[in-house]
Every structure is written in C-alpha cells, then in structure tokens.
Coordinates of C-alpha atoms and ligand atoms in Angstrom, one line a residue:
M1177 CA 63.1 -58.6 27.2
V1178 CA 62.1 -57.1 23.6
S1179 CA 58.3 -57.3 23.1
D1180 CA 57.5 -58.6 20.3
I1181 CA 55.5 -57.8 17.3
L1182 CA 52.1 -59.3 16.1
T1183 CA 51.0 -60.1 13.1
P1184 CA 48.2 -58.5 11.3
D1185 CA 46.6 -61.5 12.5
Q1186 CA 47.3 -61.6 15.9
L1187 CA 46.6 -58.3 16.0
K1188 CA 43.0 -59.1 15.0
K1189 CA 42.7 -61.5 18.4
V1190 CA 43.6 -58.9 20.5
D1191 CA 41.0 -55.8 22.0
P1192 CA 40.6 -53.2 19.1
V1193 CA 41.8 -50.3 20.4
F1194 CA 44.1 -50.7 24.1
G1195 CA 45.2 -54.2 22.9
Q1196 CA 46.7 -52.9 20.4
L1197 CA 47.7 -49.4 22.1
S1198 CA 49.3 -52.2 24.6
F1199 CA 51.1 -53.9 22.4
D1200 CA 54.0 -51.8 22.6
N1201 CA 52.9 -49.1 24.9
H1202 CA 52.4 -46.9 22.1
E1203 CA 50.8 -43.3 23.4
Q1204 CA 48.4 -42.7 21.2
I1205 CA 46.8 -43.5 18.0
V1206 CA 44.8 -41.2 15.5
F1207 CA 42.6 -42.2 12.6
C1208 CA 42.3 -40.0 9.8
N1209 CA 39.1 -40.1 7.7
D1210 CA 38.0 -37.5 5.2
K1211 CA 35.4 -38.2 2.9
D1212 CA 35.6 -35.2 0.3
T1213 CA 39.2 -35.7 -0.3
G1214 CA 39.6 -40.0 -0.3
L1215 CA 42.0 -39.6 2.9
K1216 CA 42.3 -42.7 5.3
A1217 CA 45.0 -42.6 7.1
I1218 CA 46.7 -43.8 10.8
I1219 CA 49.4 -42.0 12.6
G1220 CA 51.1 -43.7 15.3
I1221 CA 52.5 -42.1 18.5
H1222 CA 54.8 -44.3 20.6
N1223 CA 56.8 -42.7 23.0
T1224 CA 57.7 -38.6 23.3
V1225 CA 59.4 -39.2 26.6
L1226 CA 62.7 -38.0 24.5
G1227 CA 61.0 -35.3 22.0
P1228 CA 58.3 -35.1 20.0
A1229 CA 57.2 -37.9 17.7
L1230 CA 58.9 -37.4 14.7
G1231 CA 58.6 -40.0 11.9
G1232 CA 57.8 -39.6 8.2
T1233 CA 54.6 -40.7 6.1
R1234 CA 54.2 -43.8 4.3
M1235 CA 51.1 -44.2 1.4
W1236 CA 50.7 -47.6 0.6
Q1237 CA 48.1 -50.0 -0.7
Y1238 CA 47.6 -52.2 1.6
A1239 CA 45.6 -55.6 1.9
N1240 CA 43.3 -54.2 4.5
E1241 CA 42.9 -52.4 7.3
W1242 CA 44.9 -54.3 10.0
E1243 CA 47.5 -54.2 7.9
A1244 CA 48.1 -50.7 7.9
L1245 CA 47.6 -50.4 11.6
N1246 CA 50.2 -53.2 12.2
D1247 CA 52.5 -51.6 9.8
V1248 CA 51.8 -48.0 11.5
L1249 CA 52.7 -50.2 15.0
R1250 CA 55.8 -51.2 13.9
L1251 CA 57.1 -48.3 12.0
S1252 CA 56.3 -45.8 14.8
R1253 CA 58.4 -48.1 17.6
G1254 CA 60.7 -48.5 15.4
M1255 CA 61.6 -44.6 15.0
T1256 CA 61.5 -44.2 19.2
Y1257 CA 64.5 -46.4 19.0
K1258 CA 66.2 -44.9 16.1
S1259 CA 66.1 -41.5 17.4
A1260 CA 67.3 -42.5 21.3
I1261 CA 70.0 -44.4 19.8
T1262 CA 71.2 -41.9 17.2
G1263 CA 71.2 -39.4 20.5
L1264 CA 68.4 -37.1 19.1
N1265 CA 65.9 -35.6 21.2
L1266 CA 62.7 -37.0 19.2
G1267 CA 60.4 -39.6 20.1
G1268 CA 58.8 -42.1 17.6
G1269 CA 56.2 -41.6 15.6
K1270 CA 54.7 -42.3 11.8
A1271 CA 51.9 -41.8 9.6
V1272 CA 50.2 -44.3 6.7
I1273 CA 47.9 -43.3 4.0
I1274 CA 45.7 -46.1 2.6
G1275 CA 45.9 -45.9 -1.2
D1276 CA 48.1 -46.1 -4.0
A1277 CA 50.6 -42.9 -4.7
K1278 CA 50.6 -43.2 -8.2
T1279 CA 46.7 -42.5 -8.6
Q1280 CA 45.0 -41.4 -5.4
K1281 CA 47.9 -38.7 -4.0
T1282 CA 46.5 -35.2 -4.9
P1283 CA 47.2 -32.0 -3.5
E1284 CA 44.4 -31.8 -1.3
L1285 CA 44.7 -35.3 0.1
M1286 CA 47.8 -34.2 1.4
R1287 CA 46.7 -30.8 2.7
R1288 CA 44.1 -32.4 4.2
F1289 CA 46.6 -35.0 6.2
G1290 CA 48.8 -32.0 7.0
E1291 CA 46.1 -30.1 8.7
F1292 CA 45.3 -33.9 10.7
V1293 CA 49.3 -33.4 11.8
H1294 CA 48.5 -29.6 12.9
S1295 CA 45.9 -30.7 15.1
L1296 CA 48.2 -32.9 17.3
S1297 CA 49.7 -29.2 17.9
G1298 CA 53.5 -30.7 17.4
K1299 CA 53.5 -33.9 19.1
Y1300 CA 53.6 -35.7 15.9
I1301 CA 56.0 -34.2 13.0
T1302 CA 56.0 -35.5 9.6
A1303 CA 58.2 -36.0 7.0
E1304 CA 58.7 -38.6 3.5
D1305 CA 58.3 -42.3 3.3
V1306 CA 57.5 -44.6 1.0
G1307 CA 55.3 -43.3 -1.8
M1308 CA 56.0 -39.6 -0.9
E1309 CA 58.1 -36.9 -2.3
T1310 CA 59.8 -34.0 -1.2
S1311 CA 56.9 -31.8 -3.1
D1312 CA 53.8 -33.4 -1.0
M1313 CA 56.3 -32.4 2.5
D1314 CA 56.1 -28.7 0.7
T1315 CA 52.5 -29.3 0.4
V1316 CA 51.6 -30.5 4.1
R1317 CA 54.2 -27.2 4.9
E1318 CA 50.8 -25.1 3.7
V1319 CA 48.7 -26.2 6.3
T1320 CA 51.2 -26.9 9.2
P1321 CA 54.8 -26.2 10.5
Y1322 CA 55.0 -29.6 11.8
V1323 CA 56.5 -31.4 8.8
T1324 CA 59.9 -31.8 7.6
G1325 CA 61.7 -33.0 4.7
I1326 CA 60.8 -30.2 2.9
S1327 CA 62.4 -28.4 -0.1
E1328 CA 65.9 -26.7 0.2
S1329 CA 64.2 -23.6 -1.2
L1330 CA 61.7 -23.6 1.2
G1331 CA 64.5 -23.9 4.0
G1332 CA 64.1 -27.7 4.5
S1333 CA 67.1 -30.3 4.5
G1334 CA 65.6 -31.6 1.0
N1335 CA 65.7 -35.4 -0.3
P1336 CA 67.1 -37.3 2.6
S1337 CA 67.5 -40.5 0.9
P1338 CA 71.3 -40.1 0.1
I1339 CA 72.3 -39.1 3.9
T1340 CA 70.2 -42.6 4.7
A1341 CA 72.4 -44.8 2.4
Y1342 CA 75.6 -43.2 3.4
G1343 CA 74.6 -44.2 6.9
V1344 CA 73.8 -47.4 6.0
F1345 CA 76.8 -47.9 4.0
M1346 CA 78.8 -46.8 7.4
G1347 CA 76.6 -49.6 9.3
M1348 CA 77.5 -52.2 6.6
K1349 CA 81.1 -51.2 6.5
A1350 CA 81.1 -51.6 10.7
A1351 CA 79.8 -55.0 10.0
S1352 CA 81.9 -56.0 7.4
K1353 CA 85.2 -55.2 9.8
Y1354 CA 83.4 -57.0 12.4
K1355 CA 82.4 -60.0 10.1
F1356 CA 85.3 -60.2 8.0
G1357 CA 87.8 -58.2 9.8
T1358 CA 88.3 -55.3 6.8
D1359 CA 85.8 -52.6 6.1
D1360 CA 87.3 -52.8 3.0
L1361 CA 84.2 -53.6 0.5
E1362 CA 86.2 -54.4 -2.7
N1363 CA 85.4 -57.2 -4.5
K1364 CA 82.6 -58.3 -1.6
S1365 CA 79.2 -59.6 -3.5
V1366 CA 76.3 -57.2 -2.3
L1367 CA 72.7 -57.7 -3.1
V1368 CA 70.6 -54.4 -3.2
Q1369 CA 66.7 -55.0 -2.7
G1370 CA 65.2 -52.5 -3.9
I1371 CA 67.0 -49.5 -5.6
G1372 CA 64.2 -46.6 -4.8
H1373 CA 65.7 -43.8 -3.6
V1374 CA 68.2 -45.1 -0.8
G1375 CA 68.9 -48.4 -2.5
E1376 CA 70.0 -46.5 -5.8
S1377 CA 72.1 -44.0 -3.3
L1378 CA 73.6 -47.2 -1.8
V1379 CA 74.5 -49.0 -5.1
E1380 CA 76.5 -46.0 -6.1
H1381 CA 78.6 -45.8 -2.8
L1382 CA 79.3 -49.8 -3.2
T1383 CA 80.2 -49.8 -6.7
N1384 CA 82.9 -46.3 -6.0
D1385 CA 84.1 -49.3 -3.1
G1386 CA 84.9 -51.9 -5.7
A1387 CA 81.5 -54.0 -4.5
K1388 CA 80.1 -56.5 -6.4
V1389 CA 77.0 -55.3 -7.2
I1390 CA 73.9 -57.5 -7.8
I1391 CA 70.5 -55.7 -8.0
S1392 CA 66.7 -56.5 -7.4
D1393 CA 63.4 -54.5 -7.6
I1394 CA 60.0 -55.4 -9.2
N1395 CA 60.1 -52.2 -11.3
E1396 CA 62.2 -53.1 -14.4
S1397 CA 63.0 -49.9 -16.0
R1398 CA 64.5 -48.6 -12.7
L1399 CA 66.6 -51.9 -13.0
E1400 CA 67.7 -50.9 -16.7
A1401 CA 68.4 -47.6 -15.2
V1402 CA 70.6 -48.2 -12.5
S1403 CA 72.1 -51.3 -14.0
S1404 CA 73.5 -49.0 -17.0
K1405 CA 74.4 -46.4 -14.7
Y1406 CA 76.4 -48.2 -12.2
G1407 CA 77.2 -51.8 -14.1
A1408 CA 75.6 -53.6 -11.8
T1409 CA 74.2 -56.8 -12.1
I1410 CA 70.6 -57.6 -12.4
Y1411 CA 69.2 -60.4 -10.1
K1412 CA 67.8 -62.9 -12.7
G1413 CA 67.2 -65.7 -10.5
S1414 CA 64.1 -67.3 -9.0
D1415 CA 65.2 -67.1 -5.4
L1416 CA 66.8 -64.4 -4.4
Y1417 CA 67.4 -65.2 -0.7
S1418 CA 69.3 -68.0 -2.1
E1419 CA 71.8 -66.0 -3.5
P1420 CA 75.1 -66.8 -2.2
V1421 CA 76.7 -63.7 -1.5
D1422 CA 78.8 -61.8 1.2
I1423 CA 76.2 -59.3 2.3
Y1424 CA 72.2 -58.4 1.6
A1425 CA 71.0 -55.4 1.7
P1426 CA 67.0 -55.0 2.3
C1427 CA 66.9 -51.9 0.9
A1428 CA 62.6 -52.2 -0.2
L1429 CA 59.7 -53.1 2.9
G1430 CA 60.0 -54.8 5.8
A1431 CA 59.8 -58.1 7.3
T1432 CA 61.7 -59.5 4.1
I1433 CA 63.6 -62.2 7.0
N1434 CA 60.6 -64.6 8.4
N1435 CA 59.8 -68.0 8.4
D1436 CA 60.0 -68.5 4.6
T1437 CA 63.0 -67.0 3.6
I1438 CA 65.6 -67.9 7.0
N1439 CA 66.8 -70.8 6.1
K1440 CA 67.7 -69.9 2.6
I1441 CA 69.6 -66.9 3.6
Q1442 CA 73.4 -67.8 2.3
A1443 CA 74.4 -64.1 3.3
K1444 CA 76.5 -63.9 6.1
V1445 CA 76.0 -60.1 6.5
I1446 CA 72.6 -58.1 6.3
A1447 CA 73.0 -54.6 6.4
G1448 CA 70.2 -52.5 5.0
A1449 CA 67.5 -49.7 4.2
A1450 CA 64.4 -51.2 5.3
N1451 CA 62.2 -50.6 8.3
N1452 CA 61.5 -53.7 10.4
Q1453 CA 63.6 -56.1 8.2
L1454 CA 62.9 -59.0 10.4
A1455 CA 59.1 -60.2 10.4
N1456 CA 59.4 -61.9 14.4
E1457 CA 62.3 -59.5 15.9
V1458 CA 62.5 -62.4 18.7
V1459 CA 62.2 -65.6 16.9
H1460 CA 64.4 -64.6 13.9
G1461 CA 66.8 -62.6 15.8
K1462 CA 67.7 -65.4 17.3
L1463 CA 68.0 -67.9 14.4
L1464 CA 70.0 -65.6 12.4
Q1465 CA 72.3 -65.0 15.6
E1466 CA 72.7 -69.4 15.9
K1467 CA 73.6 -69.3 12.3
G1468 CA 76.2 -66.5 12.9
I1469 CA 74.7 -64.4 10.3
V1470 CA 75.4 -60.6 11.1
Y1471 CA 72.7 -58.5 11.2
A1472 CA 73.5 -54.4 11.7
P1473 CA 70.1 -53.4 13.7
D1474 CA 68.1 -51.6 10.7
F1475 CA 66.6 -49.0 13.0
L1476 CA 70.4 -47.7 14.0
I1477 CA 72.0 -48.1 10.2
N1478 CA 69.1 -46.4 8.6
A1479 CA 69.0 -43.7 11.0
G1480 CA 71.0 -41.0 8.0
G1481 CA 67.2 -39.5 7.1
I1482 CA 66.2 -38.3 10.3
I1483 CA 69.5 -37.2 11.3
N1484 CA 69.1 -35.2 7.7
V1485 CA 65.6 -33.9 8.9
Y1486 CA 66.6 -33.2 12.6
A1487 CA 69.1 -30.6 11.2
E1488 CA 65.9 -28.6 10.2
L1489 CA 64.6 -28.7 13.8
E1490 CA 68.2 -27.9 15.6
K1491 CA 69.6 -25.5 12.6
Y1492 CA 72.7 -27.5 12.4
G1493 CA 74.3 -27.6 9.0
K1494 CA 75.7 -30.2 6.3
A1495 CA 79.3 -30.7 8.2
E1496 CA 77.0 -31.7 11.7
I1497 CA 74.9 -34.0 9.3
M1498 CA 77.6 -35.7 8.1
R1499 CA 79.5 -36.3 11.4
K1500 CA 76.4 -37.6 12.9
T1501 CA 76.0 -39.9 9.7
E1502 CA 79.0 -41.2 10.1
N1503 CA 79.3 -42.2 13.7
I1504 CA 76.9 -45.0 12.7
Y1505 CA 80.0 -47.0 11.6
N1506 CA 81.2 -46.6 15.6
T1507 CA 78.0 -47.3 16.9
T1508 CA 77.6 -50.3 14.7
L1509 CA 80.4 -51.7 15.4
E1510 CA 80.0 -51.3 19.3
I1511 CA 76.5 -52.9 19.2
L1512 CA 78.2 -56.0 17.7
N1513 CA 80.5 -56.0 19.8
N1514 CA 78.6 -55.9 22.9
A1515 CA 76.1 -58.2 21.6
E1516 CA 79.2 -61.2 21.4
K1517 CA 80.3 -60.3 25.0
N1518 CA 76.8 -60.4 26.1
S1519 CA 75.6 -63.2 24.2
V1520 CA 72.4 -61.2 23.0
T1521 CA 71.4 -60.8 19.5
T1522 CA 72.6 -57.9 17.9
L1523 CA 68.8 -56.2 18.0
D1524 CA 68.5 -56.7 21.9
A1525 CA 71.9 -55.4 22.3
A1526 CA 70.7 -51.6 20.4
L1527 CA 67.2 -51.9 21.8
T1528 CA 69.3 -52.2 25.4
I1529 CA 70.9 -48.8 24.6
A1530 CA 68.1 -47.2 23.1
K1531 CA 65.6 -48.3 26.1
N1532 CA 68.1 -47.0 29.1
R1533 CA 68.6 -43.4 27.4
I1534 CA 64.4 -43.0 27.2
A1535 CA 64.4 -44.5 30.7
E1536 CA 67.6 -42.1 32.0
R1537 CA 65.3 -39.0 30.8
K1538 CA 62.4 -40.2 32.0
N1539 CA 63.8 -40.7 35.4
K1540 CA 65.3 -36.8 35.3
N1541 CA 61.7 -35.5 34.3
S1542 CA 60.1 -37.1 36.7
Ligands
LIG1212 N1 64.2 -42.9 2.6 C1 64.8 -42.5 3.5 O1 65.7 -42.1 3.6 C2 64.5 -43.8 4.5 C3 64.9 -43.9 5.6 C4 64.7 -45.0 6.5 C5 64.5 -45.8 6.1 N2 63.8 -46.3 5.1 C6 63.3 -47.5 4.7 O2 64.0 -47.8 3.5 C7 63.4 -48.3 2.5 C8 63.4 -47.5 1.0 O3 63.1 -46.3 1.3 P1 63.1 -45.0 0.1 O4 62.8 -44.2 0.4 O5 64.3 -46.0 -1.1 O6 61.8 -45.9 -1.1 P2 61.3 -45.8 -2.4 O7 60.2 -46.1 -2.8 O8 61.9 -45.0 -3.2 O9 62.4 -47.8 -2.8 C9 61.6 -48.5 -2.5 C10 61.9 -49.6 -3.6 O10 61.6 -50.9 -3.8 C11 61.0 -51.8 -4.5 N3 60.3 -53.0 -4.0 C12 59.5 -52.4 -3.5 N4 58.8 -54.0 -3.5 C13 59.6 -54.5 -3.7 C14 60.0 -56.2 -3.6 N5 59.4 -56.8 -3.5 N6 61.2 -56.6 -4.2 C15 62.4 -55.7 -4.8 N7 62.2 -54.5 -4.9 C16 60.9 -53.7 -4.3 C17 60.4 -50.6 -5.5 O11 59.8 -50.8 -6.7 C18 61.3 -49.3 -5.0 O12 62.3 -49.0 -6.3 C19 61.7 -48.5 3.1 O13 61.9 -49.3 4.0 C20 61.8 -47.1 3.7 O14 61.1 -47.1 5.2 C21 64.0 -44.6 3.9

C-alpha cells in the first residue's frame, strides 16, 4: 500500500524526469539555477489537493544532485501527509538549496530563491528548515509574500522549532503511554541525536519531566553548551545505536534507521523530530514492528512547526497553536492503537488516515 522511497542509486535507474515525478506521483518539480548568485535549488511540489504546498527550505552540501533530488522528493511527500494528518488545509512541498549554509548563503542568493518561489504564484509557500534562520525568511519576504516563518516583528510566527519540539515531546509521551503504560518520562533514558534548534528545546522538556537525557551531536561546542545548561550526559561511545536506552529521539537528519542500524537499536520507543527517519519505509517499518519497537511516525509528531507557520496564513493565535500541537498526543495514541488492532505498521496506520483525508477532499472537489 505504501509506495516505497527510492535511494539516489535507484533514482538513477528510472527515467530522469517523469520517472521521478511518478515515484510517488509528485505534481511538479522546479529546478532553479542562477549563475550570478550561485543558486542551485530544487522545489518539489508533491500534492496540492488540500491546499497550497507548504514546506521549508533546506540548505545542505549534498554529495551530488541525485542526493538533493532524492531529499526534496522525500521531504515534499512527507509534508503532504504531515499536513493531511494534522487536519491542515495545506498540500506538501519542500525546497532544497545545494550548498554550504555557513559559507554560501547570501542575501542575494536568498532573494533570488524568493523570486523563484514567487514565480509559482503561491502554489508553493516556503518556510525554514535545516540551514535556514528566521532572518533568511525575512529576506525572502522582501521579494514574495509566499513565505512563512518570518520574524514576529514583521507579523510572522517566528522560529517554529520550540513548537516542533513540544509536539515531538507530546508524541513521545503518547508512545511511552502505549509502550510503558505511563506517559511520565521520569527516569526514562532518552537519547537525543542532534541538539540543534529542535533537539535543544526537546532536551529542555525532557529534563523538566525528569528524564535521563543523553545527547549526541557532531558539533562539540553545542554538546558542551547544552550539557552544562540542562545537565544532560554527552554520549561518548562509538556505537550510538547500540546504547541501551528506553527512547531514541532522532533530531538530526533523516534515514538513521537503515540496514546498518536496525539490528543494533536497543531503544523500545523511537520518537524524534527528523524527517524521513526510516531509510526504507516498508522494510524498516516492518522490521521495527517485528522487533516490538514502537515507532511514532515522524511526520505525525514533528508537525508542531507547520502548525505554527500555518497560523500566519489562517491568523490564529498562540492558544490555538498550543491546542493543535498538544493534540499530537491523542492522534499518536490513536494511531498506535489502530496499528495494533489492524496488524499494520504504525507508519501505515498514519499514512492511511492522511491518504483518506486527501482522497475524500479530491472526491468532494471533483
Ligand atoms: N525546525 C523545525 O521546526 C522542524 C520541523 C519539522 C522537522 N524538523 C526536522 O528536525 C530535524 C532537526 O531540525 P533543526 O531545525 O533542529 O535543525 P538544526 O540544523 O538546528 O539541528 C540539527 C542538529 O543536528 C546535528 N547533526 C547533524 N548531523 C548529525 C549527526 N550525524 N549526528 C548527530 N548530530 C548531527 C547538527 O550539528 C545540528 O546541531 C531536521 O531533520 C528537520 O528537518 C524540524
């Protein structure tokens, strides 16, 4: 039922354009190239049945263009289901800019990217993702209204990461309730991989709840800073996935649950912010189910950020943002129970609800 996600190598073997468009029926892919600013970006529009395709822009040093394309296809698809399951009237889209955000990101490049977004007349609305800051969205706003996640001083909703972290925390609590019979995380060991914008905020919630937090990151200075701020333990071992923890929270990049890691994972619950945590949804989703590891689907529990930026379009306030984000707890519990009842993976259970909502709207529209 779930269409599989292709790896960059598999992508190379299909037809270069429509072969990829149809890998999960993406509506449109836009390649953006600008010699003057060095911009090389791809905008992926997966599905617009429920509304305009909203999703962040990631700037990353991809090994090659196939990897960038693969990422934008996976990420934009995830946005469709994230908004659908969260009950938002938004489609799924995402953009990637190929390059090093630390050294190659300039205001000129961001404005040029904004002009490409503008050329789509609102079919795609951007926001921030890895490698982006609120100030970058403010720069994009100079050339297009089709951007969210801009500064509060400019009428925006500001940095979405704390709300994303709160939603992840809600999803993690629900998964703990399901697996351990209690959503109290006191004395539960939680390994947070990636303590960036979302990860750090998650560490704060976990610490306040009395969890034993272990942190891992490739950025040594952040590790020291977050450890001394919250008293979290820095992971010093050489095989992160074998660490015997109760909960693993992937909050860095995707695909960390893959052929190399799946048999090592000791955690009983996986609940984190990273998009596309399963390298292969079908294979790894099934293996987690067989191993009795409870996987809280990423696109479900990391929806706090999109709920936050959607407020800019729908003009609802903080109270409604918090209400919608807290509801991730109920939805997660419902999906975990549904998965058990129907003997399907938790990912399948979540995708079924999301896809049904899109199909219903499509029928209504036609
Ligand atoms: N920011 C949001 O609101 C939001 C919303 C939904 C999903 N997400 C997803 O959550 C994840 C984290 O987002 P963020 O905004 O915190 O990004 P970020 O760039 O602020 O943080 C990512 C952190 O991961 C670390 N990292 C990178 N590779 C690593 C590795 N191999 N091992 C350990 N750490 C590593 C980085 O050093 C950084 O500290 C991303 O996958 C993002 O797509 C974020």
